[in-house]
Amino acid sequence: MTNSLSAHLSFRLLGPLECWYKNRRIPLGGPIPERVLAMLLLEPNRVVPVTRLVDAVWEDAPPATASHQVRKAVAELRRRIPDGSSVITTQGSGYRSVIPPDRLDLALFLSGVQDAHLALESGDTSSATRTLTFVLDLWRGPVMLDGGGPVIAAASAHLEERRLSAMEQLIELRLQNGEAGELTGDLRDLIAGNPLRETLRRLLMLALYRSGRQAEALEEYGRVRHLLAEELGIGPSSQLTTLYEQMLRESPELAAPAAVPPGDRPTARGLVTDAPCTLPYDLVDFTGRERELRRLMAYATAPQPGARIVAIDGMGGCGKTSLAVRAAHRLAGRYPDGQLHVDLRGFTPGEEPERPAAVLESLLHTLGFPRERLMPGDVQGLSALWRATLAGRRILLLLDDAASSEQVLPLLPSSPSCLVLITGRMRLVGLDGAEWISLGTMSDKESTELLAGTLGKDRIAAEPEATATLAELCGHLPLAIRLATSRLRNRPRWNIGYLVERLVDETHRLDELSLGNRSIEASLNLSYLAMAPSKRFALRMLGLHPATTFDAHSAAALLGTSVQEAEKTLEYLLDVHLLQQHEIRLYTFHDLVRDFVHGLRPRDSSPENTELERAAVDRTLRYYVLAARKACDVLFPGRSRINRELPPGPSIEIPQLQNSDRALAWLDRERGALLGAVALSERYGFHAHTAHLTRDVVFHLNLRGYFREFRELCGTGVAAARRLEDPQLLRISLGNLAVAHWKLGRFREGITTATEGLEIARATGESSGEGFCLDLLGLLHSALGDLPEAFRYLRQGVALHRTIGYERQEAESLGNLSSLHSWTGNYREALNTAGQAMRLNQRLGIQDNQVSALSDMAIAHLGLNDVWQALSCLEEALDLADETHTPENVALVLALRAESRQRLGDHEAAHRDTERALRLARSKGTPLRQSAVENLLGLVHRRRKRFSAAFELHEHAYRRATAIGYRIEIARAAFGLAEACESLGRREEAARYHERAEELFTGMGIPRTCRPNT
C-alpha cells in the first residue's frame, strides 16, 4: 500500500465494521463482503484460507457456490476500497489483508494493551492508566455488531473478554490512584451487561466502600451471592468473601491510597522526573466534531518519520481550541514526559503576538532550565537547545492561537516521539508536512446536541422548532451557541422562542450574542484588525455585494481590480475564514460574519469613504447590467434596443457568455444577485442602472416562471423610467409590466398599463413599441371575453409588424389570433394563422415560440377532428420543448397530447400525460395556464367516465379562472362542471352550471359547436 493511501485509509472493527478513506465512509457492498473483510481484519497480515472465510460468512451449511461467492466478495472489496488489490492480496488458497497497524483500531487496541502491561511491569502506573484509557476509547461496540457467522462470533466474544479485562485493569489502577465515587456509575453499567462477573462486583464494592457508602457495598455482596446461588448453585469466590469480611470489620487495608503526585510518578526509564502538564481543562460538555476528532487521533497515533504536526484552522468561535484540548487530553497517555500548552496570543486584543524567543525561554524553563542559563532573544540558540532537549522524549505540545508560520517554526521539535497541535485563524501554509484540519460550522445535529448539553434536554424538547431556529440564527457556531445559552441561563424568565425573536433582527444580532468580555463581534474583530488595511477595505466593500454568494468577476467590479487580483483577495479572506466556499469559484459570508461586516461601514462614514462606497456600488451595478445584457442578447435575440446608454464609467470585465448554455447557467446562478442589484440600485438612486437591469432580468424571470418577481421588478422599472423621464424606457417598462399583469390575471390593470404604453409609442413614433402594445391589448381583452376588441387590436398589430418587418412580434401576434379563431370555431383560419406563425418562428430559429405555434396548430386539428395530425404536431412540439425553460407551455402540450391519445384509445399513455401535465402546471404555471390545463384534463376524465376526478379538476379551474376573471376558462369550467354533475346525478348543480356556461359563451359570441363536449 502506498504511503499516500496509508495516510488516508483506515478500518474500524471494534463496533460496526467500517472502512474510511479521506474522511469518507466506503460502502462495502453487502453482508458477504463485510463478513469476509471482518475475518481478514481479525487476522491482519496473515493468510486466511478460503475455507475459513466460508465458515465465517455462513452460520450453518454453506451453499455449493460458497467459495465462488467468497472470491466474488473479495473482488467487490478490491473494487470499492481504494487500491484494494494492494490492501487484499491473494496468497495460495487464501487471502491476506495488508493493513498498517496504525490504520486498524483492533491493532491499536491490542498494541496499547501490551504497552500498558509493559508499563506496569516497569512500575509506570501513570502511563499504563493513560494508555488503557486511550485504547478503551476506541471501542464502539462488539465486532460485526450487525451480524456474523460462528467464527466471527467466537472472535468477537474473545475480544470482548479482552476489553473487559482491560477495563477491570484500568478501574483497578484508578482505585489505586485514589479515585472511588466517580467509578461507580461505569461499574454498574458494566455489571448490567455482565452480572456474573465477580471481579466487577469486587471493584464496585471497593469503590462504594471508599466513597463512604459501606451499607451499599455490603448490599452489593448480598445481591451477587443470591444471584450466584440462583443461577449457578454456587457461592461467591474467596476473594469476594474476604473483601466482605474486611468491610464488616472496617479493615485498614481497604483505605484508599493517597493519589500519586504528578512529579513523583515513575517513568518507563525508572527515573523520578517532573512530567509537567499545563493543558487547559477539557470541556465537560464538549459536543460534536467527531469526524475531525477521529481524523486527528488517527493521524496523531500513526507512525511518522518525524515529529507529528496537526494544525487546526477556522474562523473565530468555531471551537478550534476546544477540539485541540479534547484531543490533547485523550492523547496524554502517549506522552508521559509532558503535555505543554502555550497561548501564542496571535489574536489577543490589545497585545502583540508572543515572540518565538520568549516562548522558547518559557518552555525550557518549564522543563527545568534555570532562566539565568538561557540567552534571552537568541532564537536560533534557544531553538537548538529546545530540540536537543526533546530528543528521545515523548512530549505533547499545544500551540494555541498562532499568528503566522514564522511564529511557530522555531518552536517545532524534530523528535518523531513528539506531537504538536497548532490552532490558528488562518492556514499557516509555511508548515510543510503538517496535517491540516479546517473547522467549519457544526451540523444541525451537533448544534442541537450542544444546546441540549448546555440548556438541558427537557428545555429543548419543549421548543423543538425554536431550538432549530436558534441554532440557525447562531450560524451553527459553537461560541455563538454557548453565548446564546448563557443568556438564556442568566434570564430564567426567557424561553428559547423569545431569544429567537430578539436574534431575528440582523442589526442587533451581534449585540445579543455577547456576555461580559465574550462576544462574536469581539472575536471577529480580532481577525479583522489583524489584516492589512487593504484587506480590511476589501472586506468592508464586499459587504455591499447584492448577493449572498459571489464570484471573482463580480467581486473585481466591486473592488475596482482585475479578476485575478480579486480572486487573490477572496482566497486570502477564505484562508483567514472570513469567507466560506461551498462550491468551487463561488464565495459567501457566514451569516454572522455578514452581520459583522455590515456593521463595519458605519464606523467610518467620512465623505471620502462614502464616495468610495458609491463608486463601488456603481461598478457592481454596471457589471450586472452589462453581463445581463450580454446573456439576454444570446438567449433573446431581436429585442428592442434601448437608446439610452449608461453614464460613462470604468471598463468592466464580464464573464464569457458566448452561447445559450453558458448564458442561461449564468442567469440561473445569478438570479438572486440580479434581484439584489435592482434593490441596491434603487437604494443608491442609480435609476438608469435600475431601468436597464429590470428590462433584461424580467426576460429570465418570465422564462423560468417566476411571475410574481417578474411583476414586482417590472413595477420597479416603470418607477425608474418615470424618474429618468425617458419615454422609450418608460414604454418598454410599461409593456413588460402589462405582460406581468396578463400572466398573473390582472387584466384590467394590464389594459390601463398597455394603453399608456401605446400612447407613448404613438407620440414618439416608435412603431415596434406600438405594435407590441396592440398585441398586449388584444391578449388582455380576449382574457376578459371581449373578443371583437381582441380581434381588432391583434389584426392591427399584425399589419403594423408586417409593415416595419418585425417578424418575431408578427409571429407572436399570429399565434394569439390563431387562439381566438379556435375559440370562435373558425378552425381552418386558426390552422392557417398558426402555420404562418410556425414558418416565421422556424426562419428566426425561436424554439419556444415554435412550441407555442405547434400547440395552436394541434388545437385547430383537434377542432377539425384530425387527431393524428394533431398528435404529430404535439410530438414535434415536445421534441423542441424544455420543461426547465417554459414548464407551463410543456404542460399545455402534454394536456393536449393526453386528449389526442385518449381519442385514439391509448388510455394508459393519456393517463401518464395527464399526471405530468398537472404536476408541471400546478408547480410552475400561471393561473391562466393552470385553469386551461385543468379544464383540458377534466375533459379527458369525463370521456373516460371518471366524473368525480373531472369535477375536481373543473372546480379547481373554475376557482382559479373566476379569481382573475379569465372568461373563456370560467365558461369551459362551468360547462365541464355541469356535465360532471349531470353524470353524478347532481341535477340542480348541473342546471346552475349549465346556465352559467351558456351565459358566458353567448356573451363572448362563441357558438355551440365550439364548446367542450364529451
PDB file of C-alpha atoms in Angstrom, residues 22 90 125 135 151 272 337 344 372 396 435 446 455 482 549 794 921 963:
ATOM      1  CA  LYS A  22     -10.144  10.630   3.316  1.00  0.00           C
ATOM      2  CA  THR A  90      -4.015 -13.410  -2.894  1.00  0.00           C
ATOM      3  CA  THR A 125       1.248   3.067  36.536  1.00  0.00           C
ATOM      4  CA  VAL A 135      -7.331   2.183  23.782  1.00  0.00           C
ATOM      5  CA  VAL A 151     -16.236 -17.876  13.634  1.00  0.00           C
ATOM      6  CA  VAL A 272      11.925  10.037  39.111  1.00  0.00           C
ATOM      7  CA  ASP A 337       7.258  13.198  29.539  1.00  0.00           C
ATOM      8  CA  LEU A 344       0.746  32.385  21.312  1.00  0.00           C
ATOM      9  CA  GLU A 372      19.911  32.527  34.029  1.00  0.00           C
ATOM     10  CA  LEU A 396       2.809  16.774  23.508  1.00  0.00           C
ATOM     11  CA  GLU A 435      -1.804  17.568   8.701  1.00  0.00           C
ATOM     12  CA  GLU A 446     -24.260  18.723  16.599  1.00  0.00           C
ATOM     13  CA  LEU A 455     -29.644  24.044  28.348  1.00  0.00           C
ATOM     14  CA  ARG A 482     -22.727  28.974  24.054  1.00  0.00           C
ATOM     15  CA  THR A 549     -22.844  34.146  -2.984  1.00  0.00           C
ATOM     16  CA  LEU A 794     -54.411  41.822 -32.807  1.00  0.00           C
ATOM     17  CA  ALA A 921     -48.948  23.333 -14.495  1.00  0.00           C
ATOM     18  CA  ALA A 963     -60.391  34.785  -9.230  1.00  0.00           C
TER      19      ALA A 963
END
